[in-house]
Tab-separated table of C-alpha atoms and ligand atoms in Angstrom:
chain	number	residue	atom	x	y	z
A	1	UNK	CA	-14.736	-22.676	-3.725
A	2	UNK	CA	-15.625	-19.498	-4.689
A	3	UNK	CA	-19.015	-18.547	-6.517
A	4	UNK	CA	-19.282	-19.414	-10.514
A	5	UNK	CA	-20.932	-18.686	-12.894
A	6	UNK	CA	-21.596	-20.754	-16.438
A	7	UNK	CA	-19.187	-18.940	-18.897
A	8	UNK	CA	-21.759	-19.686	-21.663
A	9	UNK	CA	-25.535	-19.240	-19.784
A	10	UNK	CA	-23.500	-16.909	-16.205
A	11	UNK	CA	-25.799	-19.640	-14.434
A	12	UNK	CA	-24.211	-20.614	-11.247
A	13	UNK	CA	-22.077	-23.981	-11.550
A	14	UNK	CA	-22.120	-26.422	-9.039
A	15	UNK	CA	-19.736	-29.469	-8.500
A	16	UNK	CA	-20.515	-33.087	-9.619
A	17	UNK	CA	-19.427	-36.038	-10.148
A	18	UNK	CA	-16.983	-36.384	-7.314
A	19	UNK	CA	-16.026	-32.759	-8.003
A	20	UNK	CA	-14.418	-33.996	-11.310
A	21	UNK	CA	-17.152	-31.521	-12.954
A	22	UNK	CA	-18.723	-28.245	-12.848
A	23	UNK	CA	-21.980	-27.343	-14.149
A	24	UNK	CA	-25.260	-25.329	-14.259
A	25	UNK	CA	-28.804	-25.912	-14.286
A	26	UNK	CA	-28.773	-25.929	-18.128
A	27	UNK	CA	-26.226	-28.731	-18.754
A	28	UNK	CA	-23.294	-26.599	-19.764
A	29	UNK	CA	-20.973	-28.635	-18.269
A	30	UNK	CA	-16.974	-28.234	-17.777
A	31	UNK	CA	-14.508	-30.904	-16.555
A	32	UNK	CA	-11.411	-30.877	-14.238
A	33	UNK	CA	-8.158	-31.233	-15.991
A	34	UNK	CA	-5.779	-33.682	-14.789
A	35	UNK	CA	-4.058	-31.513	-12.922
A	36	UNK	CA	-6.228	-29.914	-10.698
A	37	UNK	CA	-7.644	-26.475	-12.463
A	38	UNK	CA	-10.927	-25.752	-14.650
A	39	UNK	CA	-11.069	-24.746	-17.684
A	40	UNK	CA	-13.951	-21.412	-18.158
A	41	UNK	CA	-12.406	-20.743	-21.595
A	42	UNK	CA	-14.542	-20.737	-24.263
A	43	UNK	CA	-12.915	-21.495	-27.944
A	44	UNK	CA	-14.710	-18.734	-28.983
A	45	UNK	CA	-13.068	-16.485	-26.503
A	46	UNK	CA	-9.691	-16.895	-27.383
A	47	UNK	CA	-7.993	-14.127	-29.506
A	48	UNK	CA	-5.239	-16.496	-30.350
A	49	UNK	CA	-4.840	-20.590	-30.265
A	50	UNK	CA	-2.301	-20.431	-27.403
A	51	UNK	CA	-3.476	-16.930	-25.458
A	52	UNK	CA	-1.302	-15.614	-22.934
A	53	UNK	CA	2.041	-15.666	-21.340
A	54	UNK	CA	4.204	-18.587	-23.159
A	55	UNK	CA	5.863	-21.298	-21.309
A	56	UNK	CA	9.156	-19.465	-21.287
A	57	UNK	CA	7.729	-16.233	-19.886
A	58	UNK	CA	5.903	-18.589	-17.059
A	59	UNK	CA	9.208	-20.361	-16.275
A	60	UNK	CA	11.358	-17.215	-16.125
A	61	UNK	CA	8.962	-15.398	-13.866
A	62	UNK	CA	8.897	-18.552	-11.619
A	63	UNK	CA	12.394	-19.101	-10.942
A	64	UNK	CA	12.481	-15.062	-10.532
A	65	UNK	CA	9.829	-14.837	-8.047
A	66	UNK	CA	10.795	-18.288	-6.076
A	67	UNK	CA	14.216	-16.670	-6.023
A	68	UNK	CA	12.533	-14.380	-3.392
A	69	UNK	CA	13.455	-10.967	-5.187
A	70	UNK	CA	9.784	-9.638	-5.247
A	71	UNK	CA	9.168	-10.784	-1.306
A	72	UNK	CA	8.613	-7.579	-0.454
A	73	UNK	CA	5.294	-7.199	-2.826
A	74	UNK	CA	4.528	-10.211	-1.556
A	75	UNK	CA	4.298	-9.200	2.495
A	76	UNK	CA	2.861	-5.808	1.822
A	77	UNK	CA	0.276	-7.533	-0.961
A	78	UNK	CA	-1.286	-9.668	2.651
A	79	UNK	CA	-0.376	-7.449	4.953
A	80	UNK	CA	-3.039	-5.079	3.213
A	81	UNK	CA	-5.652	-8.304	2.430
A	82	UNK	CA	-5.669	-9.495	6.060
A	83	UNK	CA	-6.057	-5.897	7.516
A	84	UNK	CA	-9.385	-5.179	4.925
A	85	UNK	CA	-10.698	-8.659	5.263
A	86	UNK	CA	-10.208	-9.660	8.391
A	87	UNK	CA	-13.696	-8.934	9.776
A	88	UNK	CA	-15.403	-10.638	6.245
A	89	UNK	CA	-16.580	-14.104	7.506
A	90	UNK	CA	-15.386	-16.468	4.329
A	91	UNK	CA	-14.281	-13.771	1.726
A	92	UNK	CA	-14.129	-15.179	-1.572
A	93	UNK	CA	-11.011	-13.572	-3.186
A	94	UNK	CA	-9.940	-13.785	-7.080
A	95	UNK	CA	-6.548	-13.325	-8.125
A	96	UNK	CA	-6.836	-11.981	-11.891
A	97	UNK	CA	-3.835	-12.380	-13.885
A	98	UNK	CA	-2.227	-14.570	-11.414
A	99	UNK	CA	0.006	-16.118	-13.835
A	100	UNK	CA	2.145	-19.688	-12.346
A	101	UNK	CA	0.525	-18.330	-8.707
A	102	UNK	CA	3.429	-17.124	-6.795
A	103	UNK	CA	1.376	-14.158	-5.323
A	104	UNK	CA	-2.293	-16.065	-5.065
A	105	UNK	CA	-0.294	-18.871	-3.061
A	106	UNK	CA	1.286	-16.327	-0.675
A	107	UNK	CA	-2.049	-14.689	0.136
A	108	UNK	CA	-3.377	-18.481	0.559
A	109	UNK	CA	-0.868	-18.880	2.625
A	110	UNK	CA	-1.286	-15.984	4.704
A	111	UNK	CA	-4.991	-16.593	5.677
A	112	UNK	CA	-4.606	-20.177	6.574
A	113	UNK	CA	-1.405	-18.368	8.741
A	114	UNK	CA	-3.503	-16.126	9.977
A	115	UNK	CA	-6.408	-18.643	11.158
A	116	UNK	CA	-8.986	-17.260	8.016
A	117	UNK	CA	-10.806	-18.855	6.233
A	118	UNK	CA	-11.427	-17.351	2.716
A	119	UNK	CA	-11.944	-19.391	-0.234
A	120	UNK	CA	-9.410	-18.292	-2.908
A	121	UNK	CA	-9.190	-18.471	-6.754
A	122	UNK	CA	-6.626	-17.859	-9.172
A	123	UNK	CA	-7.534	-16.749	-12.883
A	124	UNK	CA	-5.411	-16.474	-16.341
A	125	UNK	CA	-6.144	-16.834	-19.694
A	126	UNK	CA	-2.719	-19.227	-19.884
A	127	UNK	CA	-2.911	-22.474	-19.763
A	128	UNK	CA	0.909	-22.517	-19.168
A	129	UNK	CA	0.476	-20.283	-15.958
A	130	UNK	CA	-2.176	-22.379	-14.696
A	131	UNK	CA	-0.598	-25.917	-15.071
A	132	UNK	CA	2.142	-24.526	-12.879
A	133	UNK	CA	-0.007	-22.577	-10.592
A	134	UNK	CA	-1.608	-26.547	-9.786
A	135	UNK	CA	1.885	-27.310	-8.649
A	136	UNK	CA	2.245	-24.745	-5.918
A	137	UNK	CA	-1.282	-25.028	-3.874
A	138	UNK	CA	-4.198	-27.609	-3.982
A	139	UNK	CA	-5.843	-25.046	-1.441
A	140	UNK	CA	-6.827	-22.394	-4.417
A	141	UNK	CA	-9.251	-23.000	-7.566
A	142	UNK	CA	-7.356	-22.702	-10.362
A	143	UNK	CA	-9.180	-21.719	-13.651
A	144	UNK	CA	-8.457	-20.843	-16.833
A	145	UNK	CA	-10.594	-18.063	-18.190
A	146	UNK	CA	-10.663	-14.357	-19.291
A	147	UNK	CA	-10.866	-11.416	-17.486
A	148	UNK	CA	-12.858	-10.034	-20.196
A	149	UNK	CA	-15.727	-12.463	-19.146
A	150	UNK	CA	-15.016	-13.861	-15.964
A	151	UNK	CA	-16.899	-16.746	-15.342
A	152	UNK	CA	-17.576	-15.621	-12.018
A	153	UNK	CA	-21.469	-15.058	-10.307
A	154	UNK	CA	-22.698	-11.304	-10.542
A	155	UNK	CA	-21.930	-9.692	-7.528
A	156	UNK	CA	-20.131	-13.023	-5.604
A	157	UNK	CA	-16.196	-11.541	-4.886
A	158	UNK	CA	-15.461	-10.036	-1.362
A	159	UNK	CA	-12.359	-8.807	-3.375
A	160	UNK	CA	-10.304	-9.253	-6.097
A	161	UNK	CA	-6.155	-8.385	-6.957
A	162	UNK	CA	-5.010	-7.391	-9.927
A	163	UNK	CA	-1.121	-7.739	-10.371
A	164	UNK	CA	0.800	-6.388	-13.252
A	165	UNK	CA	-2.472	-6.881	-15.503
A	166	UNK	CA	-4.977	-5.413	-17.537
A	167	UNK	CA	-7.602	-3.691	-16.177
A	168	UNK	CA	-10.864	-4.756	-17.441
A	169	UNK	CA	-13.087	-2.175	-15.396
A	170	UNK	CA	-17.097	-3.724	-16.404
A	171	UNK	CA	-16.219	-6.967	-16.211
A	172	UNK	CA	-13.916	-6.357	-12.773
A	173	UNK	CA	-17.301	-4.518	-10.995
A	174	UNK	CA	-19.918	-7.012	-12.014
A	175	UNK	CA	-17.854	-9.888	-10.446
A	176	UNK	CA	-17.624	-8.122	-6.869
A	177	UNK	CA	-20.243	-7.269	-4.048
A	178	UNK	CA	-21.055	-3.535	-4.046
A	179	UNK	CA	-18.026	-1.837	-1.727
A	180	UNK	CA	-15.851	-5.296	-2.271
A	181	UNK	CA	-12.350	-4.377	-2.139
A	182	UNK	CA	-10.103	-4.171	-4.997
A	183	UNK	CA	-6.647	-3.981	-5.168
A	184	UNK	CA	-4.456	-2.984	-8.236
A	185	UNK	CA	-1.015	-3.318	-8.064
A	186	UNK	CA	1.453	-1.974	-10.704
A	187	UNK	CA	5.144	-0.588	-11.172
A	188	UNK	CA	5.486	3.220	-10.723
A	189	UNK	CA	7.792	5.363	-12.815
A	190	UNK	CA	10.873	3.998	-11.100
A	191	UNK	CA	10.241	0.789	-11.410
A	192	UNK	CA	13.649	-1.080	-13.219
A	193	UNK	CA	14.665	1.899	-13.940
A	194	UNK	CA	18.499	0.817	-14.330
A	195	UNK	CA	17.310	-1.950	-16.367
A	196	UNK	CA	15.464	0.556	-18.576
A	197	UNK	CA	18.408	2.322	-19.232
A	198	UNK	CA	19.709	-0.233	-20.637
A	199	UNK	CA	17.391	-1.275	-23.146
A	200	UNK	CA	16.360	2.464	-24.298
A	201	UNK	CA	18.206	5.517	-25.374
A	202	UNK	CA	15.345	7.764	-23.936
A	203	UNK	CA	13.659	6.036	-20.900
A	204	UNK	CA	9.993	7.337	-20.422
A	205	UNK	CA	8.720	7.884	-17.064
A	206	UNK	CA	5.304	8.434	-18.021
A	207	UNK	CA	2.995	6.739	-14.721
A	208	UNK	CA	0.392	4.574	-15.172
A	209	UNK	CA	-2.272	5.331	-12.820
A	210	UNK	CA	-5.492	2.895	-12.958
A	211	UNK	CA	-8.168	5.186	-11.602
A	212	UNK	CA	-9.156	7.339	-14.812
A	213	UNK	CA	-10.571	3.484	-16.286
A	214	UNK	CA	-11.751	2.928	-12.463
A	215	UNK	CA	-14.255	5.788	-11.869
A	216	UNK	CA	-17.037	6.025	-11.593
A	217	UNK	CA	-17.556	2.090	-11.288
A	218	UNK	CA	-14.791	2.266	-8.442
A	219	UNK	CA	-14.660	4.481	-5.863
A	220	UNK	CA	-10.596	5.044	-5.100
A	221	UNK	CA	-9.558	4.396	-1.398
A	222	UNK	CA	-6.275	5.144	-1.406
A	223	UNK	CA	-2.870	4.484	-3.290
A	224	UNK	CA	0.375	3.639	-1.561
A	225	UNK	CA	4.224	3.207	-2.728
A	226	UNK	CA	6.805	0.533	-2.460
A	227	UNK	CA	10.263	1.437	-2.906
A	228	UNK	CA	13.398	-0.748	-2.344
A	229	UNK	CA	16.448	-1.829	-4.029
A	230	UNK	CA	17.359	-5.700	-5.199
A	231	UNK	CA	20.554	-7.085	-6.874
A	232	UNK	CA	20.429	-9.648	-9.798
A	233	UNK	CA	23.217	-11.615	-10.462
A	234	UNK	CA	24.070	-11.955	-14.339
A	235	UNK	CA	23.532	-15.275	-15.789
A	236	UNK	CA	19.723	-17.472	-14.865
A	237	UNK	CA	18.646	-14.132	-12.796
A	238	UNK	CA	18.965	-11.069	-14.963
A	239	UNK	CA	17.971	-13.271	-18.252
A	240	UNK	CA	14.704	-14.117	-16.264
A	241	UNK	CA	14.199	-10.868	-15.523
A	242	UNK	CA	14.516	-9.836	-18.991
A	243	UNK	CA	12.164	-12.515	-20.018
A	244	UNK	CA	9.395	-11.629	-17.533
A	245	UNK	CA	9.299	-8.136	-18.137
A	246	UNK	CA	7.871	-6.085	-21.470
A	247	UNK	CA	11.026	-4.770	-22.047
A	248	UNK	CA	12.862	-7.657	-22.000
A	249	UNK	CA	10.450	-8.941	-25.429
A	250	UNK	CA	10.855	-5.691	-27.351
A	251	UNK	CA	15.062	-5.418	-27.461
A	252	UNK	CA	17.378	-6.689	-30.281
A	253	UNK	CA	19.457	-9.471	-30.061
A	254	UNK	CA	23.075	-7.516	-29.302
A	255	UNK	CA	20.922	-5.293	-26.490
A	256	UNK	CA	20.159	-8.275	-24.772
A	257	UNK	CA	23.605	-9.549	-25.252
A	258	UNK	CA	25.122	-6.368	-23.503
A	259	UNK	CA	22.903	-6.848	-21.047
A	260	UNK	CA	23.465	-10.270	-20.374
A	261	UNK	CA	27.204	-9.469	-20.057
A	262	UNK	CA	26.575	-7.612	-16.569
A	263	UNK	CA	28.383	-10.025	-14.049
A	264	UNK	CA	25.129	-8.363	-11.741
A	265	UNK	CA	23.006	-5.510	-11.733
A	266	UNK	CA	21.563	-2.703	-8.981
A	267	UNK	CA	17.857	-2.607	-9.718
A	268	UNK	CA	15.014	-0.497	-8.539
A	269	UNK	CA	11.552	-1.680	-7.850
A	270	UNK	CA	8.667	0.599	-7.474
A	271	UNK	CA	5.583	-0.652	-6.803
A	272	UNK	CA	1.955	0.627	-6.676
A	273	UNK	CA	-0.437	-0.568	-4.422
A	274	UNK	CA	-4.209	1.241	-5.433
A	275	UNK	CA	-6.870	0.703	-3.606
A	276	UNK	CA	-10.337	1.030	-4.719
A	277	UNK	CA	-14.252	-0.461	-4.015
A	278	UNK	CA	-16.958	-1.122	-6.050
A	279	UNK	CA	-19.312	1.708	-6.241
B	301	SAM	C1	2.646	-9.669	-16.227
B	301	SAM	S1	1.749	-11.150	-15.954
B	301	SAM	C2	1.418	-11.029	-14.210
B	301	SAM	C3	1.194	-12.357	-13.547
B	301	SAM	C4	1.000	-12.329	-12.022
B	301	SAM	N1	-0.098	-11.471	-11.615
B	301	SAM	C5	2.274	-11.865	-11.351
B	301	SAM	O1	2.358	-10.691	-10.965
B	301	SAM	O2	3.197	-12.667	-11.216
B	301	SAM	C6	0.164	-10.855	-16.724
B	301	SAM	C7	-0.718	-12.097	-16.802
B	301	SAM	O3	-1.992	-11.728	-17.370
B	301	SAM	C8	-2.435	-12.822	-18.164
B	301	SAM	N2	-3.496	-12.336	-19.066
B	301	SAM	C9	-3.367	-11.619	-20.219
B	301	SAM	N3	-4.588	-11.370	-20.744
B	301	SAM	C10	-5.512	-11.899	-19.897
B	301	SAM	C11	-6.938	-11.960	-19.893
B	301	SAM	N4	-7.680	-11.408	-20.861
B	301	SAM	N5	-7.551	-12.593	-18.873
B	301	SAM	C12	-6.828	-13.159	-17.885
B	301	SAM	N6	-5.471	-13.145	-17.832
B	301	SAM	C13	-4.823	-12.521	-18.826
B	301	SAM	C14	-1.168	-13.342	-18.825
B	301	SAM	O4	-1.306	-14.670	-19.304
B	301	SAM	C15	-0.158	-13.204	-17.678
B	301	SAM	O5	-0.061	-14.391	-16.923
B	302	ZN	ZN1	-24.725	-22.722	-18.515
């Protein structure tokens, strides 16, 4: 497991009772939900009653991503992992964001693969995400909690992935070991671009780039690009697409039903993969 800390007292937590609990020296204690993950979320943390990606936005971007579109990500997302960590004995990696756990499971995968052994966590702030993250791997800590105050010991991560999230700078350094790797991925100006079309009568291609946030707590590494082309069929496909995506939550009802009407659609992905370590 890797290294956490109290969410109420940052005190390290330690399993007990039959690792059914977790807590620190002070008695804060936190128990193991039925189906496998933690919960580091503090009442008093939450913004809303039911934070997060909804059940519907966790389904769609499951079927999606078990549908193998996003592979791609996926083998260039551990390709780069195994190359940086593969001379860290037991890295302790957290996947924040990691929504239902398609990517944490495939870099789980890929050490085990690979004869590693890293002890990996996967973070969100849904519960949704994280109840069907426990279905794809009982080999990664699953825990509910918020990147705004990980519940993870100062200075503990080897590295950490951030996917299509938030970047939460302070909170992002103070979890990781000073020059721990991380690694922010996120869509470039390209990215769905047909899909964009679509949905807007003026498509902005304004990129995102991390690294203003980053510095100085992050030194950058280096940035790479992912460029290839998929096909979604109409139907299951492109509305899951729609679903998964911000676009797809912003457009009016007769948008989405011209959309919908596509027997399939050409699509563009255009991935950013930025590399940075804690200064
Ligand atoms: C676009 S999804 C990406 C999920 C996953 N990384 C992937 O690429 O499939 C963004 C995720 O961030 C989560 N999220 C939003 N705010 C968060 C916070 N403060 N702390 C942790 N997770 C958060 C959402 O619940 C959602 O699952
Ligand atoms: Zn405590």
């Amino acid at each position: 497991m890797i290294s956490l800390g109290c969410p109420v007292c940052q005190a390290p937590l330690a399993t007990a009772e039959d690792g059914r609990q977790l807590r620190c020296e002070a008695g804060h204690s936190f128990d193991r939900a039925r189906q496998g993950y933690w919960n580091l979320l503090l009442p008093q943390r939450k913004k809303s009653k039911d934070p997060g990606d909804n059940s519907e936005m966790i389904q769609a971007r499951r079927r999606f991503l078990d549908a193998g579109f996003y592979w791609l990500i996926a083998e260039r997302l551990t390709q780069i992992l195994l190359e940086e960590l593969k001379n860290t004995p037991q890295p302790e990696l957290l996947d924040l964001g990691c929504g239902e756990g398609y990517y944490t499971t495939q870099i789980e995968e890929a050490f085990s693969t690979a004869g590693l052994n890293a002890a990996i966590a996967g973070l969100d702030i849904s519960r949704h995400a994280i109840k069907a993250a426990c279905r794809r791997s009982e080999n990664i800590d699953w825990l509910v909690g918020t990147g705004a105050d990980l519940p993870i010991l100062p200075g503990s991560l080897d590295a950490m992935t951030l996917m299509f999230s938030r970047v939460m700078p302070e909170p992002m350094a103070r979890a990781l070991k000073p020059g721990g790797l991380l690694l922010v991925i996120w869509p470039g100006p390209e990215h769905l671009i047909e899909l964009r079309e679509l949905i807007y009568d003026e498509v902005r291609k304004r990129e995102f780039n991390p690294e203003a946030d980053l510095v100085p707590l992050f030194e950058p590494v280096r940035t790479e690009s992912l460029e290839f082309q998929f096909e979604v069929d109409g139907g299951e496909a492109l509305s899951d697409l729609l679903l998964m995506t911000p676009h797809g939550h912003r457009i009016r009802q007769e948008t989405r039903d011209r959309i919908l009407a596509h027997t399939s659609l050409e699509c563009s992905a255009d991935i950013r993969f930025g590399l940075y370590r804690r200064a």
